[in-house]
Short mmCIF file of N, CA and C in Angstrom, two decimals:
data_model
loop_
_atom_site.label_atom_id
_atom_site.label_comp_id
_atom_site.label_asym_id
_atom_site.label_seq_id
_atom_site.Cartn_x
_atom_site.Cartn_y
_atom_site.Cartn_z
N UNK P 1 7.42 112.88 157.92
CA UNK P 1 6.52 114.02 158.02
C UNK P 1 6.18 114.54 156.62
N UNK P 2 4.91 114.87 156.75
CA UNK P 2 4.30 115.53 154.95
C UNK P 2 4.30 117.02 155.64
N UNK P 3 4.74 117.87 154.30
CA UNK P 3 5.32 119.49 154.65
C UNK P 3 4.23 119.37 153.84
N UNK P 4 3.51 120.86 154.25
CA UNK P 4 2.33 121.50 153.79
C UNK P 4 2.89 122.36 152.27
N UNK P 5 1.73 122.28 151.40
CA UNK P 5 2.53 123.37 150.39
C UNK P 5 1.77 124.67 150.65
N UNK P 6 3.19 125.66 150.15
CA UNK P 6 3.07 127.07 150.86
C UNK P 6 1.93 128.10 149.60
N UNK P 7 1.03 128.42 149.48
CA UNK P 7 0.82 128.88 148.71
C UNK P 7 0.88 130.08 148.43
N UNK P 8 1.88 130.47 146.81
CA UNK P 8 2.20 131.85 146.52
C UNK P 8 1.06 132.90 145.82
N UNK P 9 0.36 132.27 145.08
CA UNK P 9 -0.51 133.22 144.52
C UNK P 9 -1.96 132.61 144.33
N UNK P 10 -3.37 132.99 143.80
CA UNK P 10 -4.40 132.28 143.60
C UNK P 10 -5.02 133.12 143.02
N UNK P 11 -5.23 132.33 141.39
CA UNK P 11 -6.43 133.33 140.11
C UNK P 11 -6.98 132.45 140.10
N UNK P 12 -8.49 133.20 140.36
CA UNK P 12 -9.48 132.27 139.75
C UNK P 12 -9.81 132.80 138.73
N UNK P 13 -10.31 131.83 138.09
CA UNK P 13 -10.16 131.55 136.62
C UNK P 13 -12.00 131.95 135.96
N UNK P 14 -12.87 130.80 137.40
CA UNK P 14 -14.35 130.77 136.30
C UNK P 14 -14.72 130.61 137.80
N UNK P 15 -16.05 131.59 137.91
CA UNK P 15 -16.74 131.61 138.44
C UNK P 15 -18.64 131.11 137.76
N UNK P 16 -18.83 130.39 138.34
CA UNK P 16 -20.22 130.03 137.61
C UNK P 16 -21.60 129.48 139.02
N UNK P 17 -22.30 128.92 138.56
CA UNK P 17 -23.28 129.16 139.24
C UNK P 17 -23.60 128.08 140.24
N UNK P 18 -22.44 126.93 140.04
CA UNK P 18 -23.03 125.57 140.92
C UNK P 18 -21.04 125.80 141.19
N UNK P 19 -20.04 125.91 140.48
CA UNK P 19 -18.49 125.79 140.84
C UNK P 19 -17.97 127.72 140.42
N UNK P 20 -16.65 126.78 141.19
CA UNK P 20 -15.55 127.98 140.86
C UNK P 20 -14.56 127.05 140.49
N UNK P 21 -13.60 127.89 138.87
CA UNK P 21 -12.14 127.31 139.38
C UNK P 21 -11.18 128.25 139.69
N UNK P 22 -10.21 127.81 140.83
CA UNK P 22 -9.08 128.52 140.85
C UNK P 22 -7.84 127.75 140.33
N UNK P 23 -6.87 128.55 140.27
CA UNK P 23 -4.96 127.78 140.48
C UNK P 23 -4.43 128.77 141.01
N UNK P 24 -4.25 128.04 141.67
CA UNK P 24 -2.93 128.27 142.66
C UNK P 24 -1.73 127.89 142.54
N UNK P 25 -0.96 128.75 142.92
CA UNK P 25 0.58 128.50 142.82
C UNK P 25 1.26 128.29 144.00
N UNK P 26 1.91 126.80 144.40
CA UNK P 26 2.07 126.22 145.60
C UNK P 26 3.95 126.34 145.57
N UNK P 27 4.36 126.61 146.65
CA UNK P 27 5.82 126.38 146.88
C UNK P 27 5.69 124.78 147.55
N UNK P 28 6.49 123.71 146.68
CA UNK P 28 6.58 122.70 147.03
C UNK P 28 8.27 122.27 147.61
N UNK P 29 8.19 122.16 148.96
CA UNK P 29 9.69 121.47 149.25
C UNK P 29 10.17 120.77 148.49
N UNK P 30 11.49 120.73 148.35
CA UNK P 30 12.68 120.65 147.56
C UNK P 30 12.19 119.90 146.02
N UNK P 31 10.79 121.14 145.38
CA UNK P 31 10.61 120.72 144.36
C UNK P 31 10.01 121.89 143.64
N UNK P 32 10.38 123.25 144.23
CA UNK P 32 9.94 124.48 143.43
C UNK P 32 8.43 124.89 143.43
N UNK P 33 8.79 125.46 142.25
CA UNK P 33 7.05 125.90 142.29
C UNK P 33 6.29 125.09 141.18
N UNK P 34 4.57 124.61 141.53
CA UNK P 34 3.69 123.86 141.38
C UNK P 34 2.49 124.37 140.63
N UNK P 35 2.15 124.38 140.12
CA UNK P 35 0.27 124.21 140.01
C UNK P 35 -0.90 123.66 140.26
N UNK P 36 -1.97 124.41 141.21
CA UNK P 36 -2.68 123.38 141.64
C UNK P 36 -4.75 124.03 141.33
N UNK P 37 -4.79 123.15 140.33
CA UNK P 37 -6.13 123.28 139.93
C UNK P 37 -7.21 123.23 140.99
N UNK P 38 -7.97 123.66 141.44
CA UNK P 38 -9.29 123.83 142.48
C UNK P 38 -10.23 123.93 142.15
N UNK P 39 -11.19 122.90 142.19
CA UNK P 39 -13.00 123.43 142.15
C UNK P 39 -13.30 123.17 143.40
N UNK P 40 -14.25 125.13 143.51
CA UNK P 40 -14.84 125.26 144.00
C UNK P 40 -15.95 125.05 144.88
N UNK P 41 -16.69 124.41 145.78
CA UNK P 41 -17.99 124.46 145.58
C UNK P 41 -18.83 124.60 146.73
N UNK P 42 -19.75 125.09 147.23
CA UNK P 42 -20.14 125.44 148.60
C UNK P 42 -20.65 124.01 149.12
N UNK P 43 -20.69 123.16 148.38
CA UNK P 43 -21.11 121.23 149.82
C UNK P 43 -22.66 121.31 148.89
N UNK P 44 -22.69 120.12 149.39
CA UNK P 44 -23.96 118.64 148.98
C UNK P 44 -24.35 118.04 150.16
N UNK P 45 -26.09 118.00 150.12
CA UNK P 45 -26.72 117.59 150.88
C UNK P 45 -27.28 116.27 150.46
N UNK P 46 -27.85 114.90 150.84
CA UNK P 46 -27.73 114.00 150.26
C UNK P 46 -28.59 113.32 151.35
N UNK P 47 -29.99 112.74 150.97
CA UNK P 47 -30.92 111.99 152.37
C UNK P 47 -31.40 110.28 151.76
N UNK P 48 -30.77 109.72 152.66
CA UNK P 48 -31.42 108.34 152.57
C UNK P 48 -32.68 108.23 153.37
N UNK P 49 -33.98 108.42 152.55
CA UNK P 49 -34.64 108.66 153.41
C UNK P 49 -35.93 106.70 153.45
N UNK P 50 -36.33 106.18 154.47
CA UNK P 50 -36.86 105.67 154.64
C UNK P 50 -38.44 105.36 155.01
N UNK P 51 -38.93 104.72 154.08
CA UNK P 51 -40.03 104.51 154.96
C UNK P 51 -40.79 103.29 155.90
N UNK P 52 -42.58 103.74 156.16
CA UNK P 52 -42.23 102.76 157.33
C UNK P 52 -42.55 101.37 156.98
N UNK P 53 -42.67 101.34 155.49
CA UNK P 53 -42.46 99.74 155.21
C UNK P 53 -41.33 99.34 154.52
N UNK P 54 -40.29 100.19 154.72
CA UNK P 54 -38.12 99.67 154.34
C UNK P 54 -38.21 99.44 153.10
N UNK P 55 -38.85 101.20 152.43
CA UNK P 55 -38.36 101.70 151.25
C UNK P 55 -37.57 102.37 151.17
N UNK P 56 -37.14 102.74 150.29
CA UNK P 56 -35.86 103.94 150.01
C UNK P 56 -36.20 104.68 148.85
N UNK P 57 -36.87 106.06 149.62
CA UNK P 57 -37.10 107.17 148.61
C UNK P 57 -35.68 107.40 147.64
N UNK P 58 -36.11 107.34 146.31
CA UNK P 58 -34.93 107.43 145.27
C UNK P 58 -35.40 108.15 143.75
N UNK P 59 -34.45 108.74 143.30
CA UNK P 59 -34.79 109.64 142.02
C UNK P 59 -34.08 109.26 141.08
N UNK P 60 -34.69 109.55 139.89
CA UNK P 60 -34.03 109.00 138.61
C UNK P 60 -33.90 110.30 138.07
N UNK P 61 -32.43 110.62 137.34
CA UNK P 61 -32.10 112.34 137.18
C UNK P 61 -31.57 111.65 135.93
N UNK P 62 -31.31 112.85 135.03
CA UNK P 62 -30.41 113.11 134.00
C UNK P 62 -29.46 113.81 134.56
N UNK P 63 -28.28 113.27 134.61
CA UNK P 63 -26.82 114.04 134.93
C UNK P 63 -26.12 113.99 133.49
N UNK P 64 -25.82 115.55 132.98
CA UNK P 64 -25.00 115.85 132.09
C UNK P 64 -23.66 115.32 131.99
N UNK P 65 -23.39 115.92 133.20
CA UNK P 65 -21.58 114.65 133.33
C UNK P 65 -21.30 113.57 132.97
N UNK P 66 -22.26 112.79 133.00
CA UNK P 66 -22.60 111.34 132.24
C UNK P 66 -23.17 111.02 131.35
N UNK P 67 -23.97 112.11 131.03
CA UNK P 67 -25.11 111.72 129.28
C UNK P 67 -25.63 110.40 129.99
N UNK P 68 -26.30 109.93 131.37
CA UNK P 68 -27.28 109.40 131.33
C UNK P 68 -28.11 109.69 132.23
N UNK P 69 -28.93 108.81 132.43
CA UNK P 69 -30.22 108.98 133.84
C UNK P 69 -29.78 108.18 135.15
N UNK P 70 -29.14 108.63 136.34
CA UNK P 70 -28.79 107.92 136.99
C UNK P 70 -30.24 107.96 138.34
N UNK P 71 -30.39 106.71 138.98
CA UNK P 71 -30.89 106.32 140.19
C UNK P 71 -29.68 106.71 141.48
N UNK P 72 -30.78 107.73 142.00
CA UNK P 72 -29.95 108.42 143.03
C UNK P 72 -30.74 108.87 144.55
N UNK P 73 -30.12 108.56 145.63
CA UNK P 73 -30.84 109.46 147.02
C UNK P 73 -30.59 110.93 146.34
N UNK P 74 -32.14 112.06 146.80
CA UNK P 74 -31.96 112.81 146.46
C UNK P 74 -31.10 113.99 147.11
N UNK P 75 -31.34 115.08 147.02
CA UNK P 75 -30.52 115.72 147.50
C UNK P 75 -30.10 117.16 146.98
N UNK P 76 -29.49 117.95 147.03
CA UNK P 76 -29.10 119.42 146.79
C UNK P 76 -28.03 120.22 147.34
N UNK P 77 -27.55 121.22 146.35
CA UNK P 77 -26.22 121.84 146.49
C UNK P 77 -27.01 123.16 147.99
N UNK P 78 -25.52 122.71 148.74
CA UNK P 78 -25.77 124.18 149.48
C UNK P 78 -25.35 125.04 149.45
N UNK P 79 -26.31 126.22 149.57
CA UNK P 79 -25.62 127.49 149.70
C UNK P 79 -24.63 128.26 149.92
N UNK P 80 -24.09 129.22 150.41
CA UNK P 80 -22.43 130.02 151.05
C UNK P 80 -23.49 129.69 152.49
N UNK P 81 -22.53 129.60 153.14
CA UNK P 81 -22.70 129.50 154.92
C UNK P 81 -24.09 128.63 155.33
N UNK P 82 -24.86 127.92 154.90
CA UNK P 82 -25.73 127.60 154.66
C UNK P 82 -25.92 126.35 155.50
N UNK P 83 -26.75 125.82 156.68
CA UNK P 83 -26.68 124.83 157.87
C UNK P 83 -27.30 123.62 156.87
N UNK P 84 -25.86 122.46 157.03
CA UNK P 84 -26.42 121.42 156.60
C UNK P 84 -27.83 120.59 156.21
N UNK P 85 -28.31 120.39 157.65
CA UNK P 85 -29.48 120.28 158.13
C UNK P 85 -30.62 120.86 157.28
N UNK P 86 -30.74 122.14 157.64
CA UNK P 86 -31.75 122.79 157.41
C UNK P 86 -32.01 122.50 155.30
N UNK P 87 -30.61 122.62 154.99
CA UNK P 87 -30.42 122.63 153.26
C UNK P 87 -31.79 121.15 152.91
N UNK P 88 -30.97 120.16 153.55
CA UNK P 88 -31.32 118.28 153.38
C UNK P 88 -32.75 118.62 153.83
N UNK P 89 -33.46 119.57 154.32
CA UNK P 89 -34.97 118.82 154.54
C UNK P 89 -35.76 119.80 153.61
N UNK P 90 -34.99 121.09 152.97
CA UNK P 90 -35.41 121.85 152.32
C UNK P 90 -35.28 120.90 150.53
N UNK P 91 -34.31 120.25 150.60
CA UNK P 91 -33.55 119.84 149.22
C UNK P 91 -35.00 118.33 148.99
N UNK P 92 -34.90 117.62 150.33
CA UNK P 92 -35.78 116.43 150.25
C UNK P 92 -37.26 116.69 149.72
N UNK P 93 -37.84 117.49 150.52
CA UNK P 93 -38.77 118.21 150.13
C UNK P 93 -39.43 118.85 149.01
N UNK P 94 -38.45 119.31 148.35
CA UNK P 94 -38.69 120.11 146.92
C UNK P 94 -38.70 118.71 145.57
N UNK P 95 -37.56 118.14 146.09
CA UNK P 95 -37.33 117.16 145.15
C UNK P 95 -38.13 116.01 145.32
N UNK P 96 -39.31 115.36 146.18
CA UNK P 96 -39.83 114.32 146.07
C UNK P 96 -41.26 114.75 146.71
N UNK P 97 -41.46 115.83 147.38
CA UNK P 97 -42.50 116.06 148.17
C UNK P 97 -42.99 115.81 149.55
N UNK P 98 -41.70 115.13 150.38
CA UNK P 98 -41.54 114.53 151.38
C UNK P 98 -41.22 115.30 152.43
N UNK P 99 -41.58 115.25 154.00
CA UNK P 99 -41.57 115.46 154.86
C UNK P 99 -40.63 114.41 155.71
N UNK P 100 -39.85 115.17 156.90
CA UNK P 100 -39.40 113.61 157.84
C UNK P 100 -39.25 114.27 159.25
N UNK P 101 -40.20 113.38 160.30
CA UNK P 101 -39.95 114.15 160.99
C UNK P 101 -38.60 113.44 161.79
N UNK P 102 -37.66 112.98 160.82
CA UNK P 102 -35.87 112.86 161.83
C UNK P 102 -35.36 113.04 160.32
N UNK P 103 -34.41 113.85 160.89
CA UNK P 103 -33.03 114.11 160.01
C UNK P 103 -32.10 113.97 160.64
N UNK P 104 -31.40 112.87 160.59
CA UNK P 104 -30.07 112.81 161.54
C UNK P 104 -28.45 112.14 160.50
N UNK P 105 -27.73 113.19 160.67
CA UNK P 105 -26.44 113.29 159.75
C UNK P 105 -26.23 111.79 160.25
N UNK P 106 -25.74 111.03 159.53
CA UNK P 106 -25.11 109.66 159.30
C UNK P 106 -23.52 109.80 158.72
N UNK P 107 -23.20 111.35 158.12
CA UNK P 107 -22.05 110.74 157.47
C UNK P 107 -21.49 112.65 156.75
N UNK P 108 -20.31 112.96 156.59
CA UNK P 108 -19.86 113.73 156.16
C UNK P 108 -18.30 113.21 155.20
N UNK P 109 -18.33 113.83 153.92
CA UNK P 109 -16.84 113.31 153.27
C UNK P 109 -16.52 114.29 152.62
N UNK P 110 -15.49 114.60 151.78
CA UNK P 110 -14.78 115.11 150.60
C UNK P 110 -14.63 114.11 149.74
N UNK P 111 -15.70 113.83 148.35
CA UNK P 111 -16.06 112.88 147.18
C UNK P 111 -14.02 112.76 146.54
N UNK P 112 -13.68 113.71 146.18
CA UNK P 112 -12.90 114.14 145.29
C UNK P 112 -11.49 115.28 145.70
N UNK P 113 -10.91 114.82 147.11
CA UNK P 113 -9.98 115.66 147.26
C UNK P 113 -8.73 116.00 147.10
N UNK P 114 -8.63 115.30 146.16
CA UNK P 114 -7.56 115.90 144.55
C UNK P 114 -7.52 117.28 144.35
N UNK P 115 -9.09 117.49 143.94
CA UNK P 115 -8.91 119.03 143.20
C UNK P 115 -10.38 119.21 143.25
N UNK P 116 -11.08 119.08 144.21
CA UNK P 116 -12.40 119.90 144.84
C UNK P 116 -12.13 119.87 146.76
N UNK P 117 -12.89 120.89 146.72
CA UNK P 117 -12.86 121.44 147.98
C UNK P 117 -14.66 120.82 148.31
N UNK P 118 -15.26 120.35 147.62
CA UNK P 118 -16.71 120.08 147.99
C UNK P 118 -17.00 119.09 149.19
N UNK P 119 -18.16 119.29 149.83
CA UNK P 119 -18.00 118.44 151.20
C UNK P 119 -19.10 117.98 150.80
N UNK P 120 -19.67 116.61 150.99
CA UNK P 120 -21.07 115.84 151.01
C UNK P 120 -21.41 116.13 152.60
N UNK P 121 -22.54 115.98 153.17
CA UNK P 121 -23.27 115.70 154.16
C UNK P 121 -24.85 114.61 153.71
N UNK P 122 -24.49 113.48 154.38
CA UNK P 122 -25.51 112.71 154.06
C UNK P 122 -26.30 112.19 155.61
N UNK P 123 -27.49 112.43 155.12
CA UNK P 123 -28.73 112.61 156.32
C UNK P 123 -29.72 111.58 156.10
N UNK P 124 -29.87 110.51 157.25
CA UNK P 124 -30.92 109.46 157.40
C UNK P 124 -32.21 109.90 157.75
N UNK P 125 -33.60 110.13 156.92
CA UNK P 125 -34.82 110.28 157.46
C UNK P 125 -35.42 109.32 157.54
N UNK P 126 -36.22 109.58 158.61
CA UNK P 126 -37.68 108.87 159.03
C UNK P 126 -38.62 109.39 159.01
N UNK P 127 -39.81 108.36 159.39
CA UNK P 127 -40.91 108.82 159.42
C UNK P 127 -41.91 109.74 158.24
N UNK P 128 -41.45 109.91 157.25
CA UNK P 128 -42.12 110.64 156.45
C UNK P 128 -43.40 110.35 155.77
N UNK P 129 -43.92 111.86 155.73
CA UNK P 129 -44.78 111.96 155.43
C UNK P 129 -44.98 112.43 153.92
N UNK P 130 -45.98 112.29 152.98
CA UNK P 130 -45.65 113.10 151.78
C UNK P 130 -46.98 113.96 151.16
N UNK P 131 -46.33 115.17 150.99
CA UNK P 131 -46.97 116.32 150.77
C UNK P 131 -46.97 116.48 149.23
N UNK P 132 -47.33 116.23 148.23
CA UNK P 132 -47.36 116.14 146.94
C UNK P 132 -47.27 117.59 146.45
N UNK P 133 -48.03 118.37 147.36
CA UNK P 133 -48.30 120.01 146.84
C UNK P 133 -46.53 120.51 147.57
N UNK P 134 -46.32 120.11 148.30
CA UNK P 134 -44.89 120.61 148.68
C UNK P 134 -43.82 120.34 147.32
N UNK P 135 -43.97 119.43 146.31
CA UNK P 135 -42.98 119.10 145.63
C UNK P 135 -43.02 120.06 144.16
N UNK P 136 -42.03 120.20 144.02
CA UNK P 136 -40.97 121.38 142.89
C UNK P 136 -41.09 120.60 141.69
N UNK P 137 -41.59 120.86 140.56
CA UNK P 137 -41.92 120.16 139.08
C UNK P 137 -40.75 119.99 138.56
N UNK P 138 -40.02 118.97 138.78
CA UNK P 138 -38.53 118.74 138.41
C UNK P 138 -38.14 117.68 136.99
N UNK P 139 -37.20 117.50 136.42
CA UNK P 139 -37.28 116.56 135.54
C UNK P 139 -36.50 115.49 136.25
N UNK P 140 -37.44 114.81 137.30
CA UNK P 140 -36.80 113.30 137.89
C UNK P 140 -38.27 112.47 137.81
N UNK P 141 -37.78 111.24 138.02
CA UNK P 141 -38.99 110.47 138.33
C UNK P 141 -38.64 110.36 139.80
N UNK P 142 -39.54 109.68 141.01
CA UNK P 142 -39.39 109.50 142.10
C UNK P 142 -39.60 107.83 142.00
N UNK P 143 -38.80 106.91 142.61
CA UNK P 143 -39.10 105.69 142.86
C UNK P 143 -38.81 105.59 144.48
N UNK P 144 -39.84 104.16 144.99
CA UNK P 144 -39.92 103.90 146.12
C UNK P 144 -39.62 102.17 145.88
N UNK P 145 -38.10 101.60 146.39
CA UNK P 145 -37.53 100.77 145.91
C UNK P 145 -36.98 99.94 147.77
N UNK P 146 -37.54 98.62 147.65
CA UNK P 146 -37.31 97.78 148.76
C UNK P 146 -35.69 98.45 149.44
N UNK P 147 -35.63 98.62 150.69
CA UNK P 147 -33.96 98.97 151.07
C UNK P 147 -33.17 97.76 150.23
N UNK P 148 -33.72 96.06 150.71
CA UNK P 148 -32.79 95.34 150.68
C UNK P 148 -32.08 95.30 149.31
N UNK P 149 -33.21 95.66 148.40
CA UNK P 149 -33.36 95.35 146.92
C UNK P 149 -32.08 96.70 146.60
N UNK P 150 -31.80 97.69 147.07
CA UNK P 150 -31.45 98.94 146.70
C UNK P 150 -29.75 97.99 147.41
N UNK P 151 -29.86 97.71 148.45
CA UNK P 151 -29.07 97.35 149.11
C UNK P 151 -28.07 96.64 147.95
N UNK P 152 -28.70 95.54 147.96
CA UNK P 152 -28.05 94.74 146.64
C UNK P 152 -27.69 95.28 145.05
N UNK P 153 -28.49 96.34 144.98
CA UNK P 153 -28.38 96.59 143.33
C UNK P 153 -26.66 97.26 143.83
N UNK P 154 -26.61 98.13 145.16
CA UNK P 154 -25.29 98.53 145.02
C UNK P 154 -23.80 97.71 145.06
N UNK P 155 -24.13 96.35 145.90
CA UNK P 155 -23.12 95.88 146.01
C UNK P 155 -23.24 94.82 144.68
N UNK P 156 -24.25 95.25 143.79
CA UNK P 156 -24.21 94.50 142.50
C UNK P 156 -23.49 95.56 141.17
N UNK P 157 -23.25 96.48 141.71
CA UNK P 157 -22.77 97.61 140.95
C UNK P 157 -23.48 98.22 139.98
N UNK P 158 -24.49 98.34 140.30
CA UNK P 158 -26.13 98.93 139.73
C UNK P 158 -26.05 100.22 140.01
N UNK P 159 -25.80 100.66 140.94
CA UNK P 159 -25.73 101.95 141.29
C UNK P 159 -24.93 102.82 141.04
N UNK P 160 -24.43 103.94 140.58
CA UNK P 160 -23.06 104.20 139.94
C UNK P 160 -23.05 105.49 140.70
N UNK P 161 -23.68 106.07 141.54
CA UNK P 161 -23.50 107.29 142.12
C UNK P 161 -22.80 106.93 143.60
N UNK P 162 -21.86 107.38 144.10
CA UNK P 162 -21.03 107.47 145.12
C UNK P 162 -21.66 107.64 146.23
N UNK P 163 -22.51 108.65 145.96
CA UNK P 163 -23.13 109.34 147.72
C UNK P 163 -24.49 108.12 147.77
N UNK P 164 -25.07 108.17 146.78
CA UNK P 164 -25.87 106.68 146.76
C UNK P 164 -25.98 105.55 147.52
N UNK P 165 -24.28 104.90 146.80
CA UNK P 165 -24.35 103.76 147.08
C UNK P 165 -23.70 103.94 148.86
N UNK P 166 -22.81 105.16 149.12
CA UNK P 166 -22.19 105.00 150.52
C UNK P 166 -23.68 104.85 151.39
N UNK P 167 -24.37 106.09 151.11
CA UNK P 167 -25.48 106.71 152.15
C UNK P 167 -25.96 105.15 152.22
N UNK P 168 -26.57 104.25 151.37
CA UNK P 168 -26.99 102.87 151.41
C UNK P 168 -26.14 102.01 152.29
N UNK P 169 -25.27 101.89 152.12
CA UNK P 169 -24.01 101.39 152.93
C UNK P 169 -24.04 101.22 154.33
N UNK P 170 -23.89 102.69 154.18
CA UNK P 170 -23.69 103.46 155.81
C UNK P 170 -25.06 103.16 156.98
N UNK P 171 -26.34 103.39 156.30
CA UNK P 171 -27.59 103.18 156.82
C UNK P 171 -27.92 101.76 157.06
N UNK P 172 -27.45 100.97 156.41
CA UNK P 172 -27.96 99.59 156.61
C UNK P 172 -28.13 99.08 158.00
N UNK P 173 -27.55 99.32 158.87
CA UNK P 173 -27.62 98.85 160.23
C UNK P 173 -28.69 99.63 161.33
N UNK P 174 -28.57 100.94 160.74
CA UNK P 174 -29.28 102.15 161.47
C UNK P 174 -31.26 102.11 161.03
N UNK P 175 -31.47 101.61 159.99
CA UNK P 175 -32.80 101.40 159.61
C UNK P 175 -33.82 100.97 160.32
N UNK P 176 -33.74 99.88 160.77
CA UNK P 176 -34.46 98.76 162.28
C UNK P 176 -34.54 99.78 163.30
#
């Protein structure tokens, strides 16, 4: 049996605008007391979205965390209390200009549950339509890239984003 650790106290430390950190101080069976680092974060919305000739709407971002430009399904942080769903067609939308009329969850995880509390939700669209005036002047490019071709760049290790390459993964069967 795994004993839960008891937790004695919790400072957070940094509050900011996308995380929080806390530590906590855990009573660990027959091993005293612990420290346990926490980021914060209210969840990630994340859409493999398709179209109807078996493309895969995809964005090319600058992520700081990496100092590069990664190829990514797009996607967006959600809010406090904030319905999955509703985030992923608001997030798709802004970021590529796209419409779908299906959003259907394919997949929910914890990326990193070490020491984040963050939850992904990743959502398969169809049918879309694209509204150019709907889209948010962002610094991404938008590419429209064969599934199979996307398919392969991941299991070629082309892809280096996690929710990416799963959401690709996960959809492959569900597309047809």
């Amino acid at each position: 049996m795994i004993d839960k650790e008891n937790t004695v106290s919790s400072d957070l430390i940094y509050t900011g605008k996308t995380v929080s950190l806390r530590v906590d101080t855990v009573e660990v069976p027959n091993k005293g007391y612990q420290k346990r680092e926490i980021v914060e974060h209210n969840g990630f919305v994340a859409v493999v979205a398709i179209t109807e000739d078996n493309k895969i709407i995809l964005v090319n971002q600058y992520r700081k965390s990496i100092e590069d430009v990664v190829l990514e399904i797009p996607g967006g942080k959600l809010e406090l209390n904030e319905n999955p769903r509703e985030c992923a067609i608001r997030e798709f939308r802004k970021k590529t200009g796209y419409d779908a009329e299906s959003f259907k969850l394919i997949y929910k995880f914890y990326p990193s549950v070490g020491f984040s509390n963050q939850k992904v939700f990743i959502y398969l669209a169809k049918k879309l339509e694209k509204h150019e005036d709907k889209k948010e002047e962002q610094q991404l490019v938008i590419e429209e890239i064969d599934f199979d071709e996307v398919y392969k760049m991941v299991l070629n290790n082309e892809i280096v984003d996690a929710k990416t390459s799963l959401g690709v993964l996960l959809s492959k069967d569900m597309i047809n």
